[in-house]
Short mmCIF file of C-alpha atoms in Angstrom, two decimals:
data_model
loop_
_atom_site.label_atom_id
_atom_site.label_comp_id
_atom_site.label_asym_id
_atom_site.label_seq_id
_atom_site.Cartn_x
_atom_site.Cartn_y
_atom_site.Cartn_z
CA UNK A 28 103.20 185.25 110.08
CA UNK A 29 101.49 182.99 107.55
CA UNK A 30 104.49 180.44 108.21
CA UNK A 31 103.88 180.35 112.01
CA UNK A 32 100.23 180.15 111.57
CA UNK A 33 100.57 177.29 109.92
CA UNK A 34 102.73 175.21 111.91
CA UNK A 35 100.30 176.00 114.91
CA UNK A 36 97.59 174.87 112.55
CA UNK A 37 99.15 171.58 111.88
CA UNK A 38 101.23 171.17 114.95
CA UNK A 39 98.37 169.11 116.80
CA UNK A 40 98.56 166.54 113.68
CA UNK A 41 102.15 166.49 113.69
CA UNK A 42 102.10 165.51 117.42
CA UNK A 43 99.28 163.18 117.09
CA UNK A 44 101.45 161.15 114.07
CA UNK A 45 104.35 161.11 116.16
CA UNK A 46 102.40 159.46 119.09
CA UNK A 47 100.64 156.70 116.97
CA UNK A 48 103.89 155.85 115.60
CA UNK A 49 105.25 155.00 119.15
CA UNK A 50 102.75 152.06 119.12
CA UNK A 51 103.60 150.74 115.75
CA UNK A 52 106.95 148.61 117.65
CA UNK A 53 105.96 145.18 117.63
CA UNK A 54 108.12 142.51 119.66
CA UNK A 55 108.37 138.67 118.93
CA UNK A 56 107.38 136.86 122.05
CA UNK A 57 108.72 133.70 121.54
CA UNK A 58 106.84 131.28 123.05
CA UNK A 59 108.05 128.32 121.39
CA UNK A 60 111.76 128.27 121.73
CA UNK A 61 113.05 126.04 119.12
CA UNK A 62 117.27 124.98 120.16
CA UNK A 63 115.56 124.53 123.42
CA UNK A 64 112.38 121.99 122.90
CA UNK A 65 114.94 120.02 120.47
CA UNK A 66 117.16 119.86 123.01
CA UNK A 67 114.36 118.62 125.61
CA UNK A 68 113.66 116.19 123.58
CA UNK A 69 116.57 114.69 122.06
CA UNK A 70 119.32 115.52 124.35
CA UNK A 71 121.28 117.15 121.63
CA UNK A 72 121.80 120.93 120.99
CA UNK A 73 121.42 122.96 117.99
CA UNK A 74 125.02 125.51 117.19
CA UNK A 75 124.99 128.30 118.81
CA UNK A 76 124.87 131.64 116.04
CA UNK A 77 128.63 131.62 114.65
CA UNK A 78 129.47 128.57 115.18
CA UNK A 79 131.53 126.54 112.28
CA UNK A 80 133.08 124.15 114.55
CA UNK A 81 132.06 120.49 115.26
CA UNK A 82 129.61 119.61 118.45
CA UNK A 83 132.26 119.40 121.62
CA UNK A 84 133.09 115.73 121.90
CA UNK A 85 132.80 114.82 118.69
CA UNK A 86 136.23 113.50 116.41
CA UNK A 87 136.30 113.48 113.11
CA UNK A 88 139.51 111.27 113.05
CA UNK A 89 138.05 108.27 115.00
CA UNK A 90 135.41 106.08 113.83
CA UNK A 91 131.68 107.74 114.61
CA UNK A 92 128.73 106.36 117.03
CA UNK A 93 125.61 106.88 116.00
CA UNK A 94 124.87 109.38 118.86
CA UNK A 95 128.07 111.64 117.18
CA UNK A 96 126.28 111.27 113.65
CA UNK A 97 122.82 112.46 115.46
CA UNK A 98 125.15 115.81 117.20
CA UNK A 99 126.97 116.61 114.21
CA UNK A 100 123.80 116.32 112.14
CA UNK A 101 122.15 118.95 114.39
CA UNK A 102 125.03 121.53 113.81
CA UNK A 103 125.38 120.98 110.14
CA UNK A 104 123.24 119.77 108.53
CA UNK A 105 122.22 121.79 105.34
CA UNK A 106 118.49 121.34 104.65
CA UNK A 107 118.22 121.63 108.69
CA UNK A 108 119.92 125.33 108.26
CA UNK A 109 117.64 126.11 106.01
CA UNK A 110 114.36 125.57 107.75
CA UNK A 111 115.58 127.25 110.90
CA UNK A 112 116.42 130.28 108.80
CA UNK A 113 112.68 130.43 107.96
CA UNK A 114 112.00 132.00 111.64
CA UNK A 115 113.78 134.76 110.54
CA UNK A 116 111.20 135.34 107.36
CA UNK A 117 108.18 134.94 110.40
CA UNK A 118 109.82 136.96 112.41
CA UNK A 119 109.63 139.32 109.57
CA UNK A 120 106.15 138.94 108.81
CA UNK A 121 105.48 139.61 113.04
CA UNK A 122 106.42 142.68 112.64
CA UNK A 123 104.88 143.66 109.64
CA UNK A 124 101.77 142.74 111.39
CA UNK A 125 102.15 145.30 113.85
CA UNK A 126 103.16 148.55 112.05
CA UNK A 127 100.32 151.01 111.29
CA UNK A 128 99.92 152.23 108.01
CA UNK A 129 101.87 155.90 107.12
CA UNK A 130 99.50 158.63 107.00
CA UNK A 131 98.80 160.56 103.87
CA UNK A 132 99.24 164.40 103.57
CA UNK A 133 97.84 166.52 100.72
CA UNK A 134 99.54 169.88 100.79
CA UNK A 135 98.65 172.69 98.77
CA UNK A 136 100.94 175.57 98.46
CA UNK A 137 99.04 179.44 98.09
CA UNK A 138 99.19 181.00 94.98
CA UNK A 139 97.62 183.84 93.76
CA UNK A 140 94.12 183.35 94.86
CA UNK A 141 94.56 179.75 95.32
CA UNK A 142 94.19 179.68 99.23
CA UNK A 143 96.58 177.51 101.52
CA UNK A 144 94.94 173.81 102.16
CA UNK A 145 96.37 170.75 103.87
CA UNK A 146 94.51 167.42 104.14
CA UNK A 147 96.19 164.68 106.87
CA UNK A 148 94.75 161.51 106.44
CA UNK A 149 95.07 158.65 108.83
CA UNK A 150 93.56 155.12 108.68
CA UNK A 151 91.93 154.77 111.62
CA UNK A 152 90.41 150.81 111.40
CA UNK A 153 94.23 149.75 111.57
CA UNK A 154 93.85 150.28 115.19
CA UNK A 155 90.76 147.84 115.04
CA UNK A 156 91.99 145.22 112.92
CA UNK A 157 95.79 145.63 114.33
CA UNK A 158 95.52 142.97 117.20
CA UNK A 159 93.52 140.42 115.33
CA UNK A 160 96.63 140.48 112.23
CA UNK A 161 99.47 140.49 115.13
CA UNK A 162 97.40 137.57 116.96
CA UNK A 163 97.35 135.72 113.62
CA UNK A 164 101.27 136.80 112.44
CA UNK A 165 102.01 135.31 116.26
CA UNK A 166 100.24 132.14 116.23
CA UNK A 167 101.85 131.56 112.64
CA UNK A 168 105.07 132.30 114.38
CA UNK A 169 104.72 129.77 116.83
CA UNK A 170 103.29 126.94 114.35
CA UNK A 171 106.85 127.34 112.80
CA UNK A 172 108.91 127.02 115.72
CA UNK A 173 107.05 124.27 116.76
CA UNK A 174 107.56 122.48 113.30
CA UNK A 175 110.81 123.29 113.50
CA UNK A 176 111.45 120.98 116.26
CA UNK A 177 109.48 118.09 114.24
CA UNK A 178 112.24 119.25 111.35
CA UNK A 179 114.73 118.54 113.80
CA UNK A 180 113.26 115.16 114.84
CA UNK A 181 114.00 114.29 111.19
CA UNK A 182 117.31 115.44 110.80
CA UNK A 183 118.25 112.86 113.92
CA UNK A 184 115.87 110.19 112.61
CA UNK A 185 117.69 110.33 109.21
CA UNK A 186 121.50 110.90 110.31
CA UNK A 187 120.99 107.44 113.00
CA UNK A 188 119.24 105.44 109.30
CA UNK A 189 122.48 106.70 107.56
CA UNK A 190 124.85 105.59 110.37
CA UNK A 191 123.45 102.30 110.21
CA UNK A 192 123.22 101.44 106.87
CA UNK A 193 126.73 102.75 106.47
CA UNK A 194 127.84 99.84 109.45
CA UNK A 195 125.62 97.80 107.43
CA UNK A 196 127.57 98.23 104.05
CA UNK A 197 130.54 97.02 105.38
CA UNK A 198 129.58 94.46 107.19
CA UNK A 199 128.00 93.21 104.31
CA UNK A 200 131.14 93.87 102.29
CA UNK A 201 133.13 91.99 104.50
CA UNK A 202 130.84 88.90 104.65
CA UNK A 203 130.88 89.33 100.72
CA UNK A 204 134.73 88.92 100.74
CA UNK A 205 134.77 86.13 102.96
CA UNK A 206 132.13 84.61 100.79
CA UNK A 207 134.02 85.49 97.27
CA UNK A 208 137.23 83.53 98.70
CA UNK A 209 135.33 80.63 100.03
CA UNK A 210 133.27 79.95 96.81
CA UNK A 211 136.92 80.96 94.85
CA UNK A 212 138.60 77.79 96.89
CA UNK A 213 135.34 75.84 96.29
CA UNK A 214 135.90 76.12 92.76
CA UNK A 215 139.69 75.63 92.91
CA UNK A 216 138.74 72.13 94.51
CA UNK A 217 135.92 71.21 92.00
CA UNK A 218 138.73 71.61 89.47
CA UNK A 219 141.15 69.82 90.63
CA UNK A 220 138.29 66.44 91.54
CA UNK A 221 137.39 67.11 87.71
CA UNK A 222 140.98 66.34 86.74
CA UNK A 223 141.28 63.62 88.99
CA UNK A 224 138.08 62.52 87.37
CA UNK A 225 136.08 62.87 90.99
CA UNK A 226 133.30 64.94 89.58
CA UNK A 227 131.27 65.89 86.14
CA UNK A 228 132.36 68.74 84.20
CA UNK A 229 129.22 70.27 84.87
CA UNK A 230 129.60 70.39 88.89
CA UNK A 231 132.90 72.37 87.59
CA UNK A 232 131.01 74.34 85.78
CA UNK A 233 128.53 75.22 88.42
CA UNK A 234 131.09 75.96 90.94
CA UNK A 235 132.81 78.54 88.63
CA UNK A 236 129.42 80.43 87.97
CA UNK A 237 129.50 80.70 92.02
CA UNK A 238 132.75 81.82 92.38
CA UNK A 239 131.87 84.49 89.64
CA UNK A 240 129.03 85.48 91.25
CA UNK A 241 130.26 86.01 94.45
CA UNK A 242 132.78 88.11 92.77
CA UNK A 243 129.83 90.47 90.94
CA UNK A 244 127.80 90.78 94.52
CA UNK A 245 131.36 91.75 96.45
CA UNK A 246 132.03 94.51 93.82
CA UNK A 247 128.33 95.77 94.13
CA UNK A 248 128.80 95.72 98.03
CA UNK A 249 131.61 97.57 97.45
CA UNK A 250 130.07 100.19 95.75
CA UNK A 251 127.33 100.52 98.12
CA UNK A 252 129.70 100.77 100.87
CA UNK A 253 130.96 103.93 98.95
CA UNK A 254 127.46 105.09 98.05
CA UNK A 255 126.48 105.23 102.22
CA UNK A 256 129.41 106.89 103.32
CA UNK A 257 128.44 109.80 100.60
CA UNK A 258 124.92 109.90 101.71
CA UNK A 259 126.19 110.21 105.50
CA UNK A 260 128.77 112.54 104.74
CA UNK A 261 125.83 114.77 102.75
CA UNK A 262 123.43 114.53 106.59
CA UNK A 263 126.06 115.39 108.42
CA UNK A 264 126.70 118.39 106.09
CA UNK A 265 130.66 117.30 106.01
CA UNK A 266 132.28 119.24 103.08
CA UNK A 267 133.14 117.00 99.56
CA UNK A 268 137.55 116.89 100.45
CA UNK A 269 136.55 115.67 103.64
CA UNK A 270 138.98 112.37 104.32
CA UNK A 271 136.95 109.00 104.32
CA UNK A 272 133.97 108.46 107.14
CA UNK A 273 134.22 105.33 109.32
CA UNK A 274 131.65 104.48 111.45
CA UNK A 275 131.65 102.41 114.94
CA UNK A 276 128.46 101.06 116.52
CA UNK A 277 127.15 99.31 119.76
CA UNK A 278 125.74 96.23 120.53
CA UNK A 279 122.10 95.96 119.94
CA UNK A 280 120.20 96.40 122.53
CA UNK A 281 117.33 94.00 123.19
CA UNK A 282 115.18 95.75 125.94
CA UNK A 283 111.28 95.69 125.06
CA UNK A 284 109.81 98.43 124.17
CA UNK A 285 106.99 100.04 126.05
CA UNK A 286 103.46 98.88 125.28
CA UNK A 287 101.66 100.45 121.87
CA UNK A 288 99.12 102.31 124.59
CA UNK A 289 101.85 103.81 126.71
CA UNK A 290 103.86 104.68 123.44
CA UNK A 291 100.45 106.24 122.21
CA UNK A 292 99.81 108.65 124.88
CA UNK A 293 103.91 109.74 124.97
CA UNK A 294 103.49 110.51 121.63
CA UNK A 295 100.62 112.51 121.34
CA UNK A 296 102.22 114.36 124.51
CA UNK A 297 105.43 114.63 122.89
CA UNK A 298 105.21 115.03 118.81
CA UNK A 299 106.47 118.46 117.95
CA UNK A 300 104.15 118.17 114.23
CA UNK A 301 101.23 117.49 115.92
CA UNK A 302 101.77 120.70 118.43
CA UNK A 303 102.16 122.37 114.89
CA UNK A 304 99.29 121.33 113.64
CA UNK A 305 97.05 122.43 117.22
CA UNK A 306 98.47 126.22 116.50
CA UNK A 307 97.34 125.43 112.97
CA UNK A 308 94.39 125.64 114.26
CA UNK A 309 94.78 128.25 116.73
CA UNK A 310 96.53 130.60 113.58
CA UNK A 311 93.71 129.47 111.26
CA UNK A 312 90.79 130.69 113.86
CA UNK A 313 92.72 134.16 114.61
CA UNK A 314 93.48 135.07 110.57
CA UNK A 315 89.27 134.06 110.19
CA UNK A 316 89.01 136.80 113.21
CA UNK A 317 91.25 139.41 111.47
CA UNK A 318 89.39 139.01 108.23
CA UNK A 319 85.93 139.49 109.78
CA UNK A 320 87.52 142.96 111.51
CA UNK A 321 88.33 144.20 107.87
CA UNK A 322 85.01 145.04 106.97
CA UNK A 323 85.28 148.50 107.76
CA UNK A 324 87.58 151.06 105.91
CA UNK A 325 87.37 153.92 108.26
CA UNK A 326 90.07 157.11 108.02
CA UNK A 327 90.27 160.45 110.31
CA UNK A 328 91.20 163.49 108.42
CA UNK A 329 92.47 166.97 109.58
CA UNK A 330 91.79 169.68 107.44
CA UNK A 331 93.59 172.91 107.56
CA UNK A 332 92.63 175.80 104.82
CA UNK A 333 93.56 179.33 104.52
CA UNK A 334 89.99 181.26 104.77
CA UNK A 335 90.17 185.17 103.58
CA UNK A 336 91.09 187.29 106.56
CA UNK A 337 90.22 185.02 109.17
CA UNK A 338 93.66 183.38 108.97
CA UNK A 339 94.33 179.34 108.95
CA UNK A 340 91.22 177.34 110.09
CA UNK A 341 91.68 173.79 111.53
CA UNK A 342 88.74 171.32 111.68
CA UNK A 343 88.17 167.19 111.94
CA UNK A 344 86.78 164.78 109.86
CA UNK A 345 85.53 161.17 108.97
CA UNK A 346 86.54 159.22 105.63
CA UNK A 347 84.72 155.65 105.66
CA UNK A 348 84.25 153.35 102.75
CA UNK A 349 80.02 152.46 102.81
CA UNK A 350 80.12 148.66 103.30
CA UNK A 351 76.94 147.54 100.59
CA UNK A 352 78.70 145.79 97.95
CA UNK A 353 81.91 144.40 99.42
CA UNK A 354 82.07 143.13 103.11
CA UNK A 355 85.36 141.32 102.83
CA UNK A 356 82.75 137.75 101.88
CA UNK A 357 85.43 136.30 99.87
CA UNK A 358 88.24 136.51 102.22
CA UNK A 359 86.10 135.68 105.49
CA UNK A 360 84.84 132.56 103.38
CA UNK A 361 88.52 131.43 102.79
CA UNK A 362 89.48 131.91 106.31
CA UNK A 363 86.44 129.78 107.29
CA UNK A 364 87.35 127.44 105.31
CA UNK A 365 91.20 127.13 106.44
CA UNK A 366 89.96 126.81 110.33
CA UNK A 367 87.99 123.93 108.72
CA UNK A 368 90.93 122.29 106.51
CA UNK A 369 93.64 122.82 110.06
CA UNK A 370 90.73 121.28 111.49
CA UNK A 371 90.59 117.98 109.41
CA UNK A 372 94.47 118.07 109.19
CA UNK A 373 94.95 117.42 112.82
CA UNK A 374 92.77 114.92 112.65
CA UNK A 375 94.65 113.30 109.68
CA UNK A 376 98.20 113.75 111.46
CA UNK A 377 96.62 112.09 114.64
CA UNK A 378 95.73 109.41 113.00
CA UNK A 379 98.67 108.98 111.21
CA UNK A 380 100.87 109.12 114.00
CA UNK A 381 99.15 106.16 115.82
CA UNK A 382 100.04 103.95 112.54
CA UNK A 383 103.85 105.35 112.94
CA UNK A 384 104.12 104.15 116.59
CA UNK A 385 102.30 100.77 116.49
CA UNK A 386 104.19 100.28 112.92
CA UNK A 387 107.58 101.52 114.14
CA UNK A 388 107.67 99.04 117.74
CA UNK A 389 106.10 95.89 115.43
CA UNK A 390 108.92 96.57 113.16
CA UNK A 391 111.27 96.82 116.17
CA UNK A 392 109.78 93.70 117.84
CA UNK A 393 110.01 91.43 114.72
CA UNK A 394 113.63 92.30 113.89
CA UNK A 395 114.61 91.82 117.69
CA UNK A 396 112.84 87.97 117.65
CA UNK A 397 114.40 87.72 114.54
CA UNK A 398 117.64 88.76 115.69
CA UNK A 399 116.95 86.58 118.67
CA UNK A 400 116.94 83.56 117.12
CA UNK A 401 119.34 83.90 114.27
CA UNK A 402 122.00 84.52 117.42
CA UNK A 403 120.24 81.37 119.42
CA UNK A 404 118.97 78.67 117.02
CA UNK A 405 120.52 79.46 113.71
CA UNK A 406 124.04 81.00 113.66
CA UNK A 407 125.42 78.37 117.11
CA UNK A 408 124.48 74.81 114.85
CA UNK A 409 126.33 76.25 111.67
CA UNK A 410 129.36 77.11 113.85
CA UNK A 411 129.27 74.00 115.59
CA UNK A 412 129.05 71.99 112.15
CA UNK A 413 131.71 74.09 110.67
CA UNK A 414 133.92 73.00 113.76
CA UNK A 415 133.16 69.61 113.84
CA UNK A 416 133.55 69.76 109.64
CA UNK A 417 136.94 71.09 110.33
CA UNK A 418 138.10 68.59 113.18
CA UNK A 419 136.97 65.27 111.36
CA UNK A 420 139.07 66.79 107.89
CA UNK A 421 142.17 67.35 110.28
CA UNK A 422 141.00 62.91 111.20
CA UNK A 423 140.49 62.81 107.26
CA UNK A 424 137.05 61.38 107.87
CA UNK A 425 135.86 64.19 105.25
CA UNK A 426 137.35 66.10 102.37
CA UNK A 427 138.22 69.52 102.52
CA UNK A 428 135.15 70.36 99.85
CA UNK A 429 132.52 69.64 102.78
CA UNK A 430 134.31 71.91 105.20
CA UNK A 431 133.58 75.18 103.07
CA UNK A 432 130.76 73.78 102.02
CA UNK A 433 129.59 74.04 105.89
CA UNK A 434 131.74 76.97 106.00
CA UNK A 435 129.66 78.59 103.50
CA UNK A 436 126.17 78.33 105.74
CA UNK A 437 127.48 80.26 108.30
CA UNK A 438 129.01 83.00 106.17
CA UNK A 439 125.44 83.34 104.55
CA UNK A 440 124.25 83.00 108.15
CA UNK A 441 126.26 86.05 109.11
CA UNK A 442 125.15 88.17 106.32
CA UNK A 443 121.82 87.79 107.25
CA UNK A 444 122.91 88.67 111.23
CA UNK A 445 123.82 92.12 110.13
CA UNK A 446 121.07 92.52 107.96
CA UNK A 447 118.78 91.99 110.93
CA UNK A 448 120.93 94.20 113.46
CA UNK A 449 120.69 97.12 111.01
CA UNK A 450 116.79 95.85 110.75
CA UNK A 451 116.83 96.62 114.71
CA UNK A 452 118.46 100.00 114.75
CA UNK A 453 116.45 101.32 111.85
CA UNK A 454 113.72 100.17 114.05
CA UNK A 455 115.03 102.03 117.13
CA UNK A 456 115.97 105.04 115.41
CA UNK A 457 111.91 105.34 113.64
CA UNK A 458 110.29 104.63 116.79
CA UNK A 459 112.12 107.35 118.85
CA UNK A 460 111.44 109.73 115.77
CA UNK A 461 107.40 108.36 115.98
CA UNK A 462 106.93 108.60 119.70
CA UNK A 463 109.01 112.43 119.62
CA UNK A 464 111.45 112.29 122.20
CA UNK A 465 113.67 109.52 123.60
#
């Protein structure tokens, strides 16, 4: 009898636990969904889950375009992988927020004249302070995914820099041989005029310490060659036996960019880190609300005690912590004080990303005019005095010396041509990442 009066006893706590704990499911709304702004704004697509494979389209065999560096990027590279797996540890925290706390049962067992007695304790101000911590855990949520996207802004950004300083490295190898066997036939021809007696030993001599210079820059352009096809292969996430990476690239283009005002306003629209940094805000205000709900500690109790003759007796209470001495001040100061800091950080990153866009298109426009008139007013006299060099030695007007000597201007020339077409897709490549979409 004792055994059934006590289940009645406690049955209406037992019922009342098992109904708060149907509220305690917390779902992640995602509002921000990160594969699918990236996609928006790039045109590329993050893997879907599982996926080991390479994006469709894409051969590894055959020489690589800058757009199939920017797709495989997005599916593998490494540091990428692991800042989308940080959702995962929000997601976490998300539903943390939203589960109540257990309650706490004191049970004491009759003995001897020791009556029955059980205390159920629940917190009650988790049902106060409950939506402020799930509004904060959310709009932490969404700062993430929206960083994310920045994160994968980057990863394109940096995979299109890598590309073209790989196309870069050889071209600059290749001028570097053609420049290593010109000066190495320049110096074949100074010796021979010193034996005839045509020249000083020390024009020999200074021909020799050109030929053996050109020979120390090709083997450093060699090695540089090497050192960008690692430091692609490591963006794209490619794995260490992978066979050798060639790359293939486009013609520049030479459209205009958009005026610095009209890139201004897409970029404020469109830059996924400065959408962060608004939630910032938004998370920052919503923890300062959540801390300012904790100032109460407030618990209901059930109490159910065996009294004498009269059986089981079941009655409420209150358990409350007297706010005098601690009101939570330290905490609510802090989360002041981060509104104020997410505050002054937008700001900052506003500011900042005006400098990127008006920096990235003046970088683009300077490399373009300089591109512009390497290709019109410098490189087309060199070739036309290399030609005409070459015609009057097959008259024997000139010697053979001042053909490579001509020669050797518009090698040099060339050189600098790719260094300014890499100039121009670096350019490209930063002021698409600046702007934040296309």
């Amino acid at each position: 009898m004792k055994i059934h009066a006590i289940w009645r006893s406690t049955l209406p706590a037992v019922a009342l636990t098992a109904l708060l704990s149907g509220c305690t499911a917390i779902h992640v709304r995602p509002a921000i969904d990160t594969p699918s702004a990236i996609r928006n704004q790039t045109g590329f697509s993050l893997p879907p889950d599982g996926a080991s494979t390479l994006p469709p389209g894409v051969d590894l065999s055959k020489p690589l375009t800058s757009d199939d560096a920017a797709a495989i990027a997005l599916w593998k590279n490494p540091q990428l992988q692991v800042d989308l797996a940080a959702l995962g540890l929000a997601r976490g925290d998300l539903i943390d927020a939203g589960l109540l706390r257990n309650p706490r049962v004191d049970l004491i067992i009759p003995a001897g004249l020791k009556p029955f007695e059980l205390l159920l304790n629940f917190p009650v101000e988790v049902f106060l302070s409950r939506p402020f911590r799930v509004a904060a855990s959310q709009a932490a949520y969404d700062q993430l995914a929206q960083g994310l996207v920045q994160n994968g802004l980057n990863t394109l950004r940096d995979a299109r820099l890598a590309h073209a300083d790989l196309v870069l490295a050889k071209e600059r190898e290749k001028a570097g041989i053609a420049a290593s066997d010109l000066r190495k036939r320049i110096a074949q021809l100074t010796s021979r005029r010193l034996q005839a007696g045509d020249i000083s030993e020390l024009d020999e001599v200074a021909a020799r310490s050109e030929e053996a210079t050109a020979s120390e820059q090709l083997v450093r352009l060699q090695h540089d060659t090497v050192i960008a096809a690692e430091r692609l292969r490591i963006l794209l996430g490619l794995s260490l036996d992978h066979p050798k990476i060639d790359v293939v690239t486009a013609p520049v283009a030479f459209a205009s960019p958009p005026l610095p005002a009209d890139l201004l306003e897409k970029a404020l629209i469109n830059r996924p880190d400065l959408r962060a940094a608004e939630l910032g805000i938004v998370a920052a205000t919503k923890r300062a609300k959540w801390e300012q709900s904790r100032i109460l500690v407030l618990a209901g109790q059930l109490n159910s005690k065996g009294i004498g003759t009269n059986g089981i007796l079941t009655s409420p209470g209150v358990s409350f912590e007297l706010p005098i001495f601690n009101r939570n001040q330290g905490l609510i100061a802090r989360a002041d004080a981060d509104v104020l800091a997410a505050s002054k950080q937008y700001l900052n990153l506003k500011q900042r990303v005006a400098f990127e866009v008006y920096e990235s298109r003046e970088l683009l426009v300077q490399a373009q005019d300089a591109l512009n008139r390497l290709r019109g007013q410098v490189i087309p006299p060199l070739q036309s005095a290399a030609t005409l060099a070459g015609q009057q030695y097959e008259k024997g007007d000139v010697a053979y010396l001042f053909v490579l000597e001509q020669s050797r201007g518009l090698v040099d020339a060339n050189l600098r041509l790719a260094d300014t077409e890499a100039a121009v897709r670096r350019s490209q490549a930063q002021l698409e990442r600046s702007v934040g979409t296309k």
